[in-house]
Amino acid sequence: MSAQSPAEQPWELWYWPGMKGRGEYVRLVFEEAGVPYKDMGQSAGLAGIVEWVWKGGNTGFPVRAPPAVRRGDFTLSGTPVLMAYLGRQFGLMPTDPEEAAHVEQLLAVVTDGVGEGRLAFHPKDFYASHKTQVEESAPYIEQYGKQRLPKYMSYWEEVLTKNPHQSGFLVGKDISVADLAVYQYMAAAQQHYRRWYDDVEAPAAKAHQARIAARPRLAAYLASPRCPPWDSDSMM
């Protein structure tokens, strides 16, 4: 039997087991595209992810941190980079170069928003569990909820309402990885900053969130046991 070509080999997602985290952004791309993948955290476990990322298990291009993908000898990491790359592979990026650049701009803004939102839960020690700094984090969580979250949600609102195609998507006429990233940002904000999320007037952004969640493949995934639970430790 001949060896599989790279295009025939399965995609693997390498991310921590049992949590959405940044890996969820990448899962949503596979799920919306209907592309099979192996969620390696479920089979390799925490030790297997550590071994592959940092202890020599990965023999391909070096990976800095999860999430990462592998297919054959090809490896890639970095959430917005992964989303843009897979979006091009799976038809979830605009073919127009300017629209594609705008999608990547939105991926970068989501990355900033998630980073800020996570930091608020870890003001004393960015690398320690939120459970070790619950009291210290309270004012920072409130600050993000009151001051920063409305700015991000208002930005999604502006992008949606100013799309010249009025397609209901963020960029161009069709769904892109930007829609998946902004959906997950909104869902995480609703989960972890609910009291402030509910107060923000962003009808277009909230309607967009609901539409993306209702797409058939995503709705099936979100209702399935393959969908990990929310992390209680931060905006993940």
Short mmCIF file of C-alpha atoms in Angstrom, two decimals, residues 49-194:
data_model
loop_
_atom_site.label_atom_id
_atom_site.label_comp_id
_atom_site.label_asym_id
_atom_site.label_seq_id
_atom_site.Cartn_x
_atom_site.Cartn_y
_atom_site.Cartn_z
CA ILE A 49 0.60 17.84 24.17
CA VAL A 50 3.59 18.91 26.30
CA GLU A 51 5.73 16.15 24.79
CA TRP A 52 4.84 17.08 21.23
CA VAL A 53 5.16 20.86 21.62
CA TRP A 54 8.17 21.23 23.91
CA LYS A 55 9.96 17.91 24.35
CA GLY A 56 10.90 16.83 20.87
CA GLY A 57 7.74 15.10 19.69
CA ASN A 58 7.27 17.57 16.87
CA THR A 59 9.82 16.95 14.12
CA GLY A 60 8.33 19.56 11.80
CA PHE A 61 8.63 23.35 11.91
CA PRO A 62 8.99 24.38 15.58
CA VAL A 63 5.77 25.28 17.39
CA ARG A 64 5.91 27.96 20.08
CA ALA A 65 2.72 26.99 21.90
CA PRO A 66 -0.69 25.43 21.34
CA PRO A 67 -2.93 25.67 19.46
CA ALA A 68 -1.11 24.13 16.52
CA VAL A 69 -2.08 21.99 13.57
CA ARG A 70 -0.24 19.22 11.81
CA ARG A 71 -0.86 17.44 8.56
CA GLY A 72 1.91 15.14 7.43
CA ASP A 73 5.18 17.01 7.88
CA PHE A 74 3.52 20.44 7.94
CA THR A 75 3.04 22.16 11.30
CA LEU A 76 1.76 25.64 12.13
CA SER A 77 0.82 27.54 15.27
CA GLY A 78 -0.58 30.93 16.33
CA THR A 79 -4.36 31.30 16.50
CA PRO A 80 -4.89 34.15 13.98
CA VAL A 81 -2.29 32.66 11.63
CA LEU A 82 -3.97 29.27 11.83
CA MET A 83 -7.38 30.73 11.13
CA ALA A 84 -6.17 32.69 8.11
CA TYR A 85 -4.23 29.73 6.69
CA LEU A 86 -7.02 27.22 7.18
CA GLY A 87 -9.55 29.75 5.93
CA ARG A 88 -7.68 29.92 2.64
CA GLN A 89 -7.45 26.14 2.48
CA PHE A 90 -11.16 25.62 3.17
CA GLY A 91 -12.78 28.49 1.26
CA LEU A 92 -13.40 30.66 4.34
CA MET A 93 -11.28 33.61 3.23
CA PRO A 94 -12.27 36.15 0.57
CA THR A 95 -10.46 35.84 -2.74
CA ASP A 96 -10.28 39.63 -3.04
CA PRO A 97 -6.90 40.62 -1.50
CA GLU A 98 -8.24 43.75 0.19
CA GLU A 99 -11.15 41.90 1.75
CA ALA A 100 -8.75 39.15 2.87
CA ALA A 101 -6.57 41.80 4.49
CA HIS A 102 -9.61 43.11 6.36
CA VAL A 103 -10.36 39.59 7.61
CA GLU A 104 -6.81 39.35 8.95
CA GLN A 105 -7.24 42.77 10.57
CA LEU A 106 -10.29 41.48 12.43
CA LEU A 107 -8.42 38.34 13.52
CA ALA A 108 -5.74 40.59 15.00
CA VAL A 109 -8.32 42.68 16.87
CA VAL A 110 -9.92 39.53 18.30
CA THR A 111 -6.48 38.38 19.46
CA ASP A 112 -5.99 41.70 21.26
CA GLY A 113 -9.42 41.53 22.85
CA VAL A 114 -8.94 37.98 24.11
CA GLY A 115 -5.49 38.80 25.48
CA GLU A 116 -6.83 41.79 27.41
CA GLY A 117 -9.82 39.85 28.65
CA ARG A 118 -7.63 37.03 29.91
CA LEU A 119 -5.18 39.38 31.61
CA ALA A 120 -7.97 40.82 33.73
CA PHE A 121 -8.43 37.38 35.31
CA HIS A 122 -4.68 37.06 36.04
CA PRO A 123 -3.41 40.47 37.24
CA LYS A 124 -1.16 39.13 39.98
CA ASP A 125 0.42 36.27 38.03
CA PHE A 126 -0.41 35.96 34.35
CA TYR A 127 0.65 32.30 34.34
CA ALA A 128 -1.06 31.15 37.54
CA SER A 129 -4.63 29.94 37.88
CA HIS A 130 -7.34 32.55 38.35
CA LYS A 131 -8.26 30.66 41.52
CA THR A 132 -5.05 31.92 43.15
CA GLN A 133 -5.95 35.59 42.51
CA VAL A 134 -9.73 35.88 42.60
CA GLU A 135 -9.81 38.87 44.93
CA GLU A 136 -7.00 40.72 43.15
CA SER A 137 -8.66 40.22 39.77
CA ALA A 138 -12.08 41.65 40.68
CA PRO A 139 -11.37 45.33 39.87
CA TYR A 140 -9.59 44.42 36.63
CA ILE A 141 -12.47 42.22 35.47
CA GLU A 142 -14.87 45.07 36.20
CA GLN A 143 -12.63 47.54 34.37
CA TYR A 144 -12.51 45.35 31.26
CA GLY A 145 -16.24 44.76 31.41
CA LYS A 146 -17.07 48.45 31.78
CA GLN A 147 -14.41 50.08 29.62
CA ARG A 148 -12.94 47.65 27.11
CA LEU A 149 -15.69 45.17 26.27
CA PRO A 150 -18.07 47.89 25.00
CA LYS A 151 -15.34 49.20 22.70
CA TYR A 152 -14.78 45.79 21.09
CA MET A 153 -18.49 45.08 20.76
CA SER A 154 -19.08 48.52 19.27
CA TYR A 155 -16.33 47.86 16.76
CA TRP A 156 -17.97 44.61 15.58
CA GLU A 157 -21.22 46.58 15.35
CA GLU A 158 -19.58 49.21 13.15
CA VAL A 159 -17.93 46.66 10.86
CA LEU A 160 -21.18 44.77 10.36
CA THR A 161 -23.30 47.83 9.68
CA LYS A 162 -20.75 49.34 7.29
CA ASN A 163 -20.23 46.23 5.18
CA PRO A 164 -21.29 47.57 1.75
CA HIS A 165 -22.75 44.18 0.82
CA GLN A 166 -25.06 44.20 3.88
CA SER A 167 -24.64 40.43 3.84
CA GLY A 168 -24.92 39.87 7.57
CA PHE A 169 -21.25 38.90 7.60
CA LEU A 170 -18.31 41.04 8.67
CA VAL A 171 -16.41 41.19 5.38
CA GLY A 172 -17.70 40.70 1.86
CA LYS A 173 -20.69 38.65 0.77
CA ASP A 174 -19.92 35.35 2.47
CA ILE A 175 -18.89 33.89 5.80
CA SER A 176 -15.19 34.01 6.61
CA VAL A 177 -12.96 33.02 9.49
CA ALA A 178 -13.45 36.57 10.83
CA ASP A 179 -17.09 35.72 11.51
CA LEU A 180 -16.04 32.60 13.42
CA ALA A 181 -13.44 34.50 15.46
CA VAL A 182 -15.80 37.34 16.37
CA TYR A 183 -18.54 34.84 17.21
CA GLN A 184 -16.23 33.06 19.65
CA TYR A 185 -15.08 36.35 21.17
CA MET A 186 -18.72 37.33 21.72
CA ALA A 187 -19.62 33.93 23.16
CA ALA A 188 -16.66 34.12 25.56
CA ALA A 189 -17.63 37.65 26.59
CA GLN A 190 -21.17 36.52 27.23
CA GLN A 191 -19.88 33.64 29.33
CA HIS A 192 -17.27 35.47 31.41
CA TYR A 193 -18.45 39.10 31.35
CA ARG A 194 -22.18 38.53 31.20
#
